[in-house]
Tab-separated table of C-alpha atoms in Angstrom:
chain	number	residue	atom	x	y	z
K	14	MET	CA	6.029	40.232	63.599
K	15	GLY	CA	3.989	36.824	62.161
K	16	LYS	CA	4.678	32.931	63.124
K	17	PRO	CA	6.609	31.475	59.833
K	18	VAL	CA	4.370	29.521	57.303
K	19	GLY	CA	5.479	25.662	58.592
K	20	CYS	CA	5.757	26.424	61.869
K	21	PRO	CA	2.703	25.816	64.428
K	22	ASP	CA	3.124	26.843	67.588
K	23	THR	CA	1.936	24.900	70.791
K	24	GLU	CA	-1.586	26.450	70.930
K	25	ASP	CA	-1.876	25.387	66.599
K	26	ARG	CA	-0.436	21.461	67.546
K	27	VAL	CA	-2.704	20.929	70.285
K	28	THR	CA	-5.485	22.472	67.551
K	29	VAL	CA	-4.497	19.846	65.118
K	30	THR	CA	-4.259	16.943	67.410
K	31	ARG	CA	-8.191	17.659	68.679
K	32	THR	CA	-8.826	18.122	64.848
K	33	PHE	CA	-7.358	15.166	63.771
K	34	ARG	CA	-8.900	13.000	67.174
K	35	THR	CA	-12.405	14.263	66.560
K	36	LEU	CA	-12.647	13.312	63.888
K	37	LEU	CA	-10.936	9.612	64.511
K	38	GLU	CA	-13.623	9.828	67.358
K	39	GLU	CA	-16.389	9.982	65.324
K	40	ILE	CA	-15.253	7.736	61.607
K	41	ALA	CA	-14.260	4.994	64.336
K	42	GLY	CA	-18.103	4.217	65.080
K	43	PHE	CA	-18.634	4.181	61.400
K	44	ARG	CA	-20.456	0.995	60.231
K	45	ILE	CA	-18.292	0.800	56.959
K	46	LEU	CA	-18.896	-1.002	53.399
K	47	ASP	CA	-15.443	-2.654	52.947
K	48	THR	CA	-15.085	-3.125	49.073
K	49	HIS	CA	-13.109	-6.217	48.568
K	50	GLU	CA	-11.849	-9.261	50.537
K	51	HIS	CA	-10.731	-13.131	50.110
K	52	LEU	CA	-12.212	-14.792	53.152
K	53	PRO	CA	-13.015	-18.016	53.106
K	54	PRO	CA	-16.540	-19.272	54.659
K	55	GLU	CA	-16.322	-19.314	58.488
K	56	LYS	CA	-17.066	-23.783	58.186
K	57	ASP	CA	-13.555	-23.618	56.560
K	58	LEU	CA	-11.616	-21.067	58.631
K	59	PRO	CA	-8.921	-23.521	61.193
K	60	LYS	CA	-9.635	-22.886	65.383
K	61	ALA	CA	-8.851	-24.840	67.711
K	62	GLU	CA	-5.993	-26.274	65.569
K	63	ALA	CA	-4.898	-22.802	63.796
K	64	ASP	CA	-1.185	-21.531	64.170
K	65	VAL	CA	-0.909	-17.920	64.628
K	66	LEU	CA	2.287	-17.778	62.342
K	67	ALA	CA	0.991	-19.319	60.238
K	68	VAL	CA	-2.155	-18.038	59.629
K	69	TRP	CA	-0.236	-14.814	59.085
K	70	LEU	CA	2.521	-14.982	56.816
K	71	SER	CA	0.082	-16.878	54.135
K	72	GLN	CA	0.194	-13.778	52.615
K	73	TYR	CA	1.694	-9.733	52.360
K	74	PHE	CA	4.191	-9.947	55.338
K	75	ASP	CA	5.817	-12.893	54.042
K	76	ALA	CA	6.923	-10.840	51.128
K	77	ASP	CA	8.281	-8.266	53.343
K	78	LEU	CA	10.178	-10.670	55.208
K	79	VAL	CA	11.930	-12.741	51.687
K	80	SER	CA	12.520	-9.368	50.193
K	81	ALA	CA	14.272	-8.505	53.625
K	82	GLY	CA	16.178	-12.035	53.148
K	83	LEU	CA	14.896	-14.627	54.594
K	84	PRO	CA	15.223	-17.556	52.547
K	85	VAL	CA	11.888	-19.754	51.205
K	86	ALA	CA	13.009	-22.928	53.007
K	87	THR	CA	13.161	-21.027	55.723
K	88	LEU	CA	9.607	-19.034	55.585
K	89	ASN	CA	8.170	-22.943	55.042
K	90	ASP	CA	9.987	-24.197	58.207
K	91	VAL	CA	8.473	-21.089	59.842
K	92	ARG	CA	5.341	-21.627	59.231
K	93	ASN	CA	5.014	-24.992	59.534
K	94	PRO	CA	2.375	-26.229	62.610
K	95	ARG	CA	4.437	-29.378	63.260
K	96	LEU	CA	7.412	-28.224	64.615
K	97	ASP	CA	8.337	-25.973	68.473
K	98	LEU	CA	6.882	-22.395	68.352
K	99	ARG	CA	9.837	-20.736	70.007
K	100	ASP	CA	12.462	-22.669	67.509
K	101	ARG	CA	10.150	-21.224	64.831
K	102	TRP	CA	10.498	-17.621	66.531
K	103	GLN	CA	13.938	-17.149	66.746
K	104	ARG	CA	14.736	-18.020	62.824
K	105	LEU	CA	12.346	-15.810	61.773
K	106	GLU	CA	12.897	-12.804	64.524
K	107	PRO	CA	15.759	-10.696	63.063
K	108	PHE	CA	13.799	-10.881	59.831
K	109	TRP	CA	10.508	-9.470	62.108
K	110	ARG	CA	12.758	-7.044	63.389
K	111	VAL	CA	14.106	-4.734	60.159
K	112	ALA	CA	9.968	-5.277	58.426
K	113	ARG	CA	7.838	-4.681	61.125
K	114	HIS	CA	7.055	-1.218	60.666
K	115	THR	CA	5.625	-2.139	57.180
K	116	GLY	CA	2.265	-1.680	56.183
K	117	TYR	CA	1.926	-5.292	56.294
K	118	GLY	CA	3.860	-5.565	59.373
K	119	ARG	CA	1.513	-2.701	61.389
K	120	ALA	CA	-1.225	-4.071	60.327
K	121	LEU	CA	0.088	-7.993	62.499
K	122	VAL	CA	1.081	-5.822	65.257
K	123	ARG	CA	-2.197	-3.584	65.273
K	124	ALA	CA	-5.082	-6.684	65.327
K	125	ALA	CA	-2.125	-8.474	68.382
K	126	ALA	CA	-2.574	-5.660	70.603
K	127	ASP	CA	-6.648	-4.995	70.197
K	128	LEU	CA	-7.467	-8.253	69.656
K	129	PHE	CA	-5.008	-10.375	72.271
K	130	HIS	CA	-3.820	-7.672	73.976
K	131	VAL	CA	-0.254	-8.722	73.287
K	132	PRO	CA	1.031	-4.870	72.625
K	133	GLU	CA	4.430	-6.100	70.849
K	134	ILE	CA	5.131	-9.523	69.525
K	135	THR	CA	8.552	-11.094	70.812
K	136	ALA	CA	10.199	-13.975	72.223
K	137	HIS	CA	8.473	-13.422	74.852
K	138	THR	CA	5.044	-12.605	73.973
K	139	ILE	CA	4.759	-15.603	70.455
K	140	GLY	CA	3.356	-17.930	73.496
K	141	SER	CA	0.463	-16.325	74.521
K	142	LEU	CA	-0.245	-14.731	70.620
K	143	GLN	CA	-0.796	-17.880	69.980
K	144	GLU	CA	-2.973	-19.138	73.119
K	145	ALA	CA	-5.124	-16.029	72.622
K	146	PHE	CA	-5.601	-16.661	68.845
K	147	CYS	CA	-6.721	-19.736	69.312
K	148	ALA	CA	-8.951	-18.923	72.102
K	149	ALA	CA	-10.542	-16.266	70.391
K	150	ARG	CA	-11.060	-18.359	67.051
K	151	THR	CA	-12.947	-21.076	69.401
K	152	SER	CA	-14.717	-19.305	71.547
K	153	HIS	CA	-16.449	-16.174	69.693
K	154	SER	CA	-19.289	-17.926	67.737
K	155	PRO	CA	-19.696	-16.952	65.372
K	156	TYR	CA	-16.180	-15.738	64.697
K	157	TYR	CA	-16.982	-13.565	62.022
K	158	ARG	CA	-19.893	-11.325	63.754
K	159	TRP	CA	-17.476	-10.502	66.737
K	160	LEU	CA	-14.291	-9.638	64.445
K	161	LEU	CA	-15.310	-7.693	61.586
K	162	GLY	CA	-19.080	-6.701	63.157
K	163	GLU	CA	-17.888	-5.663	66.767
K	164	GLN	CA	-14.530	-5.268	66.524
K	165	GLY	CA	-14.172	-4.255	62.759
K	166	ARG	CA	-17.601	-2.139	62.740
K	167	ILE	CA	-17.613	-3.878	59.158
K	168	ALA	CA	-21.015	-4.204	58.060
K	169	LEU	CA	-20.685	-5.846	54.795
K	170	CYS	CA	-17.883	-7.351	52.883
K	171	VAL	CA	-17.124	-7.675	49.044
K	172	VAL	CA	-15.593	-11.106	48.659
K	173	ASP	CA	-13.161	-11.759	45.997
K	174	ARG	CA	-12.948	-16.079	45.571
K	175	PRO	CA	-11.278	-17.627	42.516
K	176	GLY	CA	-13.146	-20.422	40.965
K	177	PRO	CA	-16.356	-20.708	39.827
K	178	LEU	CA	-19.261	-19.259	42.349
K	179	ASN	CA	-21.362	-22.126	43.957
K	180	LEU	CA	-24.587	-19.536	43.296
K	181	GLU	CA	-26.192	-22.070	46.092
K	182	GLU	CA	-23.769	-21.479	48.929
K	183	ILE	CA	-23.656	-17.753	47.909
K	184	ARG	CA	-27.462	-17.260	48.350
K	185	ASN	CA	-27.482	-19.269	51.662
K	186	ALA	CA	-23.653	-17.492	53.150
K	187	SER	CA	-24.840	-16.866	56.854
K	188	GLU	CA	-21.719	-14.379	56.988
K	189	PRO	CA	-22.002	-10.312	55.876
K	190	PHE	CA	-20.614	-10.734	52.485
K	191	VAL	CA	-21.621	-9.915	49.249
K	192	PHE	CA	-19.541	-11.461	46.301
K	193	THR	CA	-17.572	-10.436	42.862
K	194	HIS	CA	-17.205	-12.788	40.336
K	195	ARG	CA	-13.650	-13.457	38.202
K	196	VAL	CA	-14.225	-13.348	34.387
K	197	THR	CA	-10.711	-15.321	34.317
K	198	PRO	CA	-12.749	-18.533	33.445
K	199	TYR	CA	-14.569	-16.954	30.669
K	200	HIS	CA	-11.958	-15.005	28.816
K	201	THR	CA	-9.473	-17.527	29.885
K	202	PRO	CA	-11.235	-21.107	29.397
K	203	GLY	CA	-9.970	-24.282	30.568
K	204	HIS	CA	-9.486	-27.788	29.005
K	205	ARG	CA	-11.374	-28.483	26.117
K	206	LEU	CA	-13.779	-30.828	29.073
K	207	ALA	CA	-14.053	-28.014	30.921
K	208	ILE	CA	-14.888	-25.535	28.598
K	209	GLN	CA	-18.021	-27.888	27.533
K	210	LYS	CA	-18.827	-28.363	31.302
K	211	MET	CA	-19.371	-25.356	32.188
K	212	GLY	CA	-21.597	-25.006	29.011
K	213	GLU	CA	-23.548	-28.374	30.158
K	214	GLU	CA	-24.097	-26.007	33.082
K	215	VAL	CA	-26.359	-23.343	31.188
K	216	GLY	CA	-27.978	-26.280	28.713
K	217	VAL	CA	-25.211	-25.525	25.702
K	218	ARG	CA	-23.542	-28.019	23.749
K	219	VAL	CA	-20.086	-25.706	23.432
K	220	HIS	CA	-18.189	-27.285	19.436
K	221	THR	CA	-18.145	-23.109	18.840
K	222	LEU	CA	-16.758	-19.494	19.607
K	223	GLU	CA	-20.399	-18.722	19.052
K	224	ASP	CA	-21.416	-21.990	21.779
K	225	TRP	CA	-18.580	-19.985	23.955
K	226	GLU	CA	-20.007	-17.098	23.759
K	227	GLU	CA	-23.747	-17.601	25.037
K	228	THR	CA	-22.175	-19.961	27.508
K	229	ILE	CA	-20.299	-16.970	28.283
K	230	ARG	CA	-24.064	-14.399	28.334
K	231	ARG	CA	-25.699	-17.302	30.113
K	232	HIS	CA	-23.108	-18.334	33.539
K	233	LEU	CA	-22.745	-14.058	33.792
K	234	LYS	CA	-27.366	-13.519	33.528
K	235	ARG	CA	-27.112	-16.596	36.472
K	236	ALA	CA	-24.548	-14.606	38.149
K	237	LEU	CA	-25.742	-11.251	38.101
K	238	LEU	CA	-28.701	-10.539	37.261
K	239	ASP	CA	-30.903	-14.120	39.021
K	240	THR	CA	-29.251	-13.175	42.366
K	241	ASP	CA	-28.771	-9.256	44.779
K	242	ARG	CA	-25.858	-11.710	46.299
K	243	VAL	CA	-23.437	-11.038	43.341
K	244	VAL	CA	-22.671	-7.888	43.145
K	245	CYS	CA	-19.658	-7.316	40.277
K	246	LEU	CA	-17.384	-8.757	38.276
K	247	LYS	CA	-13.520	-9.268	38.474
K	248	LEU	CA	-10.558	-8.781	36.325
K	249	PRO	CA	-7.388	-9.779	37.921
K	250	ASP	CA	-5.089	-10.135	34.881
K	251	ALA	CA	-2.557	-7.427	35.782
K	252	TYR	CA	-0.433	-10.616	37.296
K	253	HIS	CA	-0.551	-12.126	34.476
K	254	ARG	CA	-0.393	-10.159	31.075
K	255	PRO	CA	-0.415	-6.330	30.265
K	256	LEU	CA	-3.813	-4.236	31.287
K	257	PHE	CA	-4.011	-3.317	27.321
K	258	TYR	CA	-6.595	-5.711	25.306
K	259	PRO	CA	-6.874	-4.751	21.809
K	260	ARG	CA	-9.643	-5.315	19.391
K	261	ARG	CA	-10.005	-8.719	17.917
K	262	THR	CA	-11.679	-9.764	14.913
K	263	ARG	CA	-14.017	-12.789	15.132
K	264	ALA	CA	-11.984	-14.907	12.258
K	265	GLU	CA	-8.953	-14.098	14.309
K	266	ALA	CA	-10.997	-15.479	17.559
K	267	GLU	CA	-12.266	-18.644	16.201
K	268	ALA	CA	-9.162	-20.011	14.508
K	269	ALA	CA	-7.381	-19.006	18.709
K	270	PHE	CA	-10.612	-21.048	19.980
K	271	HIS	CA	-10.172	-24.156	16.871
K	272	GLU	CA	-6.646	-24.145	17.567
K	273	ARG	CA	-7.488	-25.272	21.509
K	274	PHE	CA	-10.044	-27.304	20.651
K	275	GLN	CA	-7.284	-29.185	19.131
K	276	ALA	CA	-5.055	-28.832	20.960
K	277	ALA	CA	-7.044	-30.411	23.702
K	278	TYR	CA	-8.828	-33.100	21.798
K	279	SER	CA	-7.413	-35.756	23.438
K	280	PRO	CA	-9.629	-36.793	26.950
K	281	ALA	CA	-7.405	-38.406	28.488
K	282	SER	CA	-4.943	-34.667	28.897
K	283	HIS	CA	-6.091	-32.547	31.269
K	284	GLU	CA	-3.287	-30.256	30.644
K	285	ALA	CA	-4.884	-26.646	29.118
K	286	PRO	CA	-2.810	-25.284	26.340
K	287	PRO	CA	-2.066	-21.445	27.221
K	288	THR	CA	-5.192	-18.890	26.161
K	289	SER	CA	-3.901	-17.244	22.950
K	290	PRO	CA	-3.930	-13.851	23.882
K	291	VAL	CA	-6.303	-12.792	21.351
K	292	LEU	CA	-8.780	-15.086	21.971
K	293	GLN	CA	-8.338	-13.215	25.732
K	294	ASP	CA	-8.738	-10.152	23.896
K	295	TYR	CA	-11.629	-10.622	21.829
K	296	LEU	CA	-13.676	-12.806	25.105
K	297	LEU	CA	-13.163	-9.750	27.336
K	298	HIS	CA	-14.548	-7.144	25.220
K	299	GLU	CA	-17.561	-9.808	24.685
K	300	ILE	CA	-18.284	-9.739	28.328
K	301	LEU	CA	-17.526	-6.203	28.484
K	302	ARG	CA	-20.213	-5.546	25.661
K	303	PHE	CA	-22.485	-7.298	28.329
K	304	ALA	CA	-21.647	-5.084	31.302
K	305	ASP	CA	-22.358	-2.027	29.436
K	306	ALA	CA	-26.290	-3.244	28.387
K	307	HIS	CA	-26.667	-3.804	32.081
K	308	GLY	CA	-24.588	-1.448	33.523
K	309	VAL	CA	-22.602	-3.875	35.661
K	310	VAL	CA	-19.580	-2.457	37.742
K	311	VAL	CA	-16.354	-4.354	36.560
K	312	GLN	CA	-13.270	-4.360	39.583
K	313	VAL	CA	-9.876	-4.227	38.029
K	314	HIS	CA	-6.484	-5.303	39.958
K	315	THR	CA	-3.682	-2.025	38.977
K	316	GLY	CA	-0.711	-1.326	40.399
K	317	ILE	CA	1.560	-3.341	43.182
K	318	GLN	CA	0.932	-7.920	42.745
K	319	ALA	CA	1.198	-9.489	45.985
K	320	GLY	CA	4.462	-11.830	46.284
K	321	ASN	CA	8.038	-11.809	45.083
K	322	GLY	CA	8.444	-10.659	41.559
K	323	ASN	CA	6.447	-9.288	39.116
K	324	VAL	CA	6.528	-6.414	35.777
K	325	VAL	CA	4.312	-3.636	37.723
K	326	THR	CA	4.322	-2.111	34.159
K	327	ASP	CA	1.719	-4.345	33.274
K	328	SER	CA	-0.667	-3.003	35.784
K	329	ASN	CA	-0.123	0.540	34.907
K	330	PRO	CA	-4.342	2.117	34.849
K	331	THR	CA	-3.711	3.903	31.736
K	332	LEU	CA	-3.410	0.754	29.311
K	333	LEU	CA	-6.654	0.432	30.398
K	334	THR	CA	-8.171	4.017	28.431
K	335	SER	CA	-9.414	2.582	25.151
K	336	LEU	CA	-11.659	0.651	27.632
K	337	PHE	CA	-13.221	3.299	29.456
K	338	LEU	CA	-13.999	4.795	26.231
K	339	GLU	CA	-15.719	2.469	24.645
K	340	TYR	CA	-17.663	1.006	27.497
K	341	SER	CA	-19.247	3.542	28.838
K	342	ASN	CA	-21.471	2.020	30.968
K	343	VAL	CA	-19.526	-0.023	32.499
K	344	ARG	CA	-18.047	1.433	35.956
K	345	PHE	CA	-14.549	0.777	36.676
K	346	ASP	CA	-13.294	0.345	39.600
K	347	LEU	CA	-9.558	0.621	40.153
K	348	PHE	CA	-8.072	-1.726	42.751
K	349	HIS	CA	-4.462	-0.749	45.221
K	350	MET	CA	-5.022	3.253	44.790
K	351	GLY	CA	-2.896	2.400	41.499
K	352	TYR	CA	0.169	2.022	43.680
K	353	PRO	CA	3.048	3.337	42.341
K	354	TYR	CA	0.524	4.893	39.764
K	355	GLN	CA	-1.427	6.683	41.854
K	356	GLN	CA	-1.648	10.150	40.102
K	357	GLU	CA	-2.152	8.937	36.666
K	358	ALA	CA	-5.445	6.858	38.078
K	359	ALA	CA	-6.227	9.848	39.451
K	360	VAL	CA	-6.372	11.755	36.095
K	361	LEU	CA	-8.212	8.560	34.891
K	362	ALA	CA	-11.076	9.089	37.649
K	363	LYS	CA	-10.855	12.851	37.117
K	364	THR	CA	-11.659	13.071	33.097
K	365	PHE	CA	-14.003	9.602	32.798
K	366	PRO	CA	-17.366	9.612	34.685
K	367	ASN	CA	-17.453	5.703	34.617
K	368	VAL	CA	-13.972	5.782	36.657
K	369	PHE	CA	-13.436	5.454	40.073
K	370	LEU	CA	-10.889	4.749	42.880
K	371	ASP	CA	-10.130	2.137	45.006
K	372	MET	CA	-8.244	2.175	48.267
K	373	CYS	CA	-8.422	-1.484	49.232
K	374	TRP	CA	-5.358	-2.673	50.183
K	375	ALA	CA	-3.965	0.431	49.678
K	376	HIS	CA	-3.091	1.292	53.566
K	377	ILE	CA	-1.262	-1.519	53.968
K	378	ILE	CA	1.086	-1.244	51.095
K	379	SER	CA	2.391	2.090	52.397
K	380	PRO	CA	0.590	3.797	54.678
K	381	GLU	CA	2.217	7.636	54.040
K	382	ALA	CA	1.596	6.884	50.257
K	383	ALA	CA	-2.219	5.731	50.876
K	384	ARG	CA	-2.718	9.265	53.423
K	385	ARG	CA	-0.262	11.466	50.178
K	386	ALA	CA	-3.439	10.548	47.825
K	387	LEU	CA	-6.086	10.051	50.061
K	388	SER	CA	-5.084	13.896	50.282
K	389	GLU	CA	-4.127	14.481	46.614
K	390	TRP	CA	-7.516	12.937	44.872
K	391	LEU	CA	-9.481	15.191	47.111
K	392	ASP	CA	-7.927	17.725	45.447
K	393	SER	CA	-8.025	17.047	41.838
K	394	VAL	CA	-11.094	14.288	42.013
K	395	PRO	CA	-15.059	13.921	42.858
K	396	ALA	CA	-15.121	13.379	46.834
K	397	ASN	CA	-17.928	10.649	45.332
K	398	LYS	CA	-15.865	8.872	43.029
K	399	ILE	CA	-13.307	7.169	45.835
K	400	MET	CA	-13.924	4.515	47.784
K	401	GLY	CA	-11.969	4.148	50.969
K	402	PHE	CA	-11.414	0.748	52.499
K	403	GLY	CA	-11.108	-2.903	51.535
K	404	GLY	CA	-9.031	-5.160	53.275
K	405	ASP	CA	-7.802	-7.636	50.827
K	406	TYR	CA	-6.983	-10.161	53.169
K	407	HIS	CA	-7.564	-14.241	53.563
K	408	PHE	CA	-7.624	-14.334	56.984
K	409	PRO	CA	-9.735	-12.388	59.140
K	410	GLU	CA	-7.354	-10.904	62.024
K	411	GLY	CA	-5.172	-9.156	59.076
K	412	VAL	CA	-8.374	-7.449	57.919
K	413	TYR	CA	-9.275	-5.696	61.138
K	414	GLY	CA	-5.861	-4.076	61.784
K	415	HIS	CA	-5.897	-2.935	58.205
K	416	GLN	CA	-9.305	-1.267	58.644
K	417	ALA	CA	-8.112	0.221	62.152
K	418	ILE	CA	-5.104	2.338	59.861
K	419	ALA	CA	-7.378	2.960	56.901
K	420	ARG	CA	-9.409	4.933	59.588
K	421	GLU	CA	-6.457	6.456	60.902
K	422	ASN	CA	-5.571	7.992	57.875
K	423	ILE	CA	-8.063	9.060	56.382
K	424	ALA	CA	-8.510	10.939	59.767
K	425	ALA	CA	-5.581	12.694	59.581
K	426	VAL	CA	-5.688	13.751	55.509
K	427	LEU	CA	-9.894	14.948	56.685
K	428	ALA	CA	-7.917	17.085	60.056
K	429	ASP	CA	-5.168	18.539	57.241
K	430	LYS	CA	-7.547	19.848	55.068
K	431	VAL	CA	-10.059	21.097	58.074
K	432	ASP	CA	-6.879	22.432	59.863
K	433	ARG	CA	-5.513	24.170	56.592
K	434	GLY	CA	-9.076	25.943	55.986
K	435	ASP	CA	-9.544	23.946	52.734
K	436	MET	CA	-12.921	22.141	53.642
K	437	GLY	CA	-14.728	22.772	57.552
K	438	GLN	CA	-15.383	19.708	59.730
K	439	GLU	CA	-19.024	19.142	58.890
K	440	ASP	CA	-17.810	18.847	55.270
K	441	ALA	CA	-15.054	16.475	56.874
K	442	ARG	CA	-17.191	14.359	58.668
K	443	GLU	CA	-19.832	13.851	55.632
K	444	VAL	CA	-16.769	13.036	52.776
K	445	ALA	CA	-15.160	10.884	55.284
K	446	ARG	CA	-18.849	8.849	55.550
K	447	TRP	CA	-18.782	8.773	51.809
K	448	LEU	CA	-15.511	7.190	51.342
K	449	LEU	CA	-16.183	4.440	53.392
K	450	VAL	CA	-20.056	3.667	53.822
K	451	ASP	CA	-22.307	5.982	50.830
K	452	ASN	CA	-19.844	5.533	47.729
K	453	PRO	CA	-19.483	1.743	48.040
K	454	ALA	CA	-23.069	1.692	48.489
K	455	ALA	CA	-23.653	3.820	45.600
K	456	LEU	CA	-20.740	1.764	43.702
K	457	PHE	CA	-22.768	-1.527	44.138
K	458	GLY	CA	-25.754	-0.919	44.617
K	459	LEU	CA	-25.671	-2.214	48.938
K	460	GLY	CA	-28.030	0.918	50.159
K	461	ALA	CA	-29.369	-2.082	52.145
K	462	TYR	CA	-26.331	-2.154	54.276
K	463	VAL	CA	-26.070	0.971	55.437
K	464	HIS	CA	-27.038	1.793	58.332
């Protein structure tokens, strides 16, 4: 009598473990391409004066702590390096204990263990972690080369920094970075004086909507076509509005633009009025026309927004469908596995040749959800359309912890498919390399960085 389905015997369990370990060893050796980070220039990275709680609770895990009940005022005290470290930890510890097993917490635990030899973060080890953290930041120079390149085996990061691009700084950057460029300054223009200043930077005196459109085209050309360090555009709007951009008439947009100039006419007032959704919709279509003409990649924030409290339905990737239909030469890179809209994202990537799936942030939002999504995507979406990793951190230690979880997730999903007979082991190795190296290299034109 055969063994029941789903009840593997001891030999089968050893085989599964062996498959996973073999794949993980292979994947651990890849020098991967990271599709999305928010890392500052290394010169701006706190080193000797860095405080581990202030840095590590500045992004992601702080939201889990607040969700668990930590008052924001207490969180601010915990992040204050002028206060005693152990007193701060004592106030934090009850909330750390209930949140540490989330993906955000696990990334920090992994970084502490692997980089600083602190296997558990507790009242007894927080002092040692602080010392090792500062020592590493001061003794390893360049720090990014050590942490990202040597420890994390990351060949290159696509970095997203808010605000206007400093093209001179980007061209001369020594870090292993290329850049995305946010569309926000163009479709959500600021104060009249800021609009005119942006026009002057590219030789346009802005008085009309037509002048502003020419300003946008010149800025995009300078950023995307005149340098090879800016490889895509970024649309972060899901934090502030629904991802639906209806067509607007030029007359509507001209009226909204005129109203903006009129409302902000006084040079003494530097408060920009809220941008009309009508103007924002119209200008985004103008930006996408440029992207369509030049085959530009556009990264789009979809799914969960960082922080505490937002309207997650604004971020459903299906709201973008009209853009996918109209701008077929734009390659849309859908971020964050669309969580919790993973299946909707999969249908879009399956049916639209110009839609791609990106697992940046995904493996720490929920490691289990990321594994389920990747397994289902590999069953439904061509494997060349999935980007396997982007750390999405402001601080590099988080990037390290995230990439370790991502490699294990990918190994686990592929090992399961091998053991189920869905693919061979050589196929699994090939797919793993596609996800972490070849797919982002092809999408963003980064073949020169693939070893």
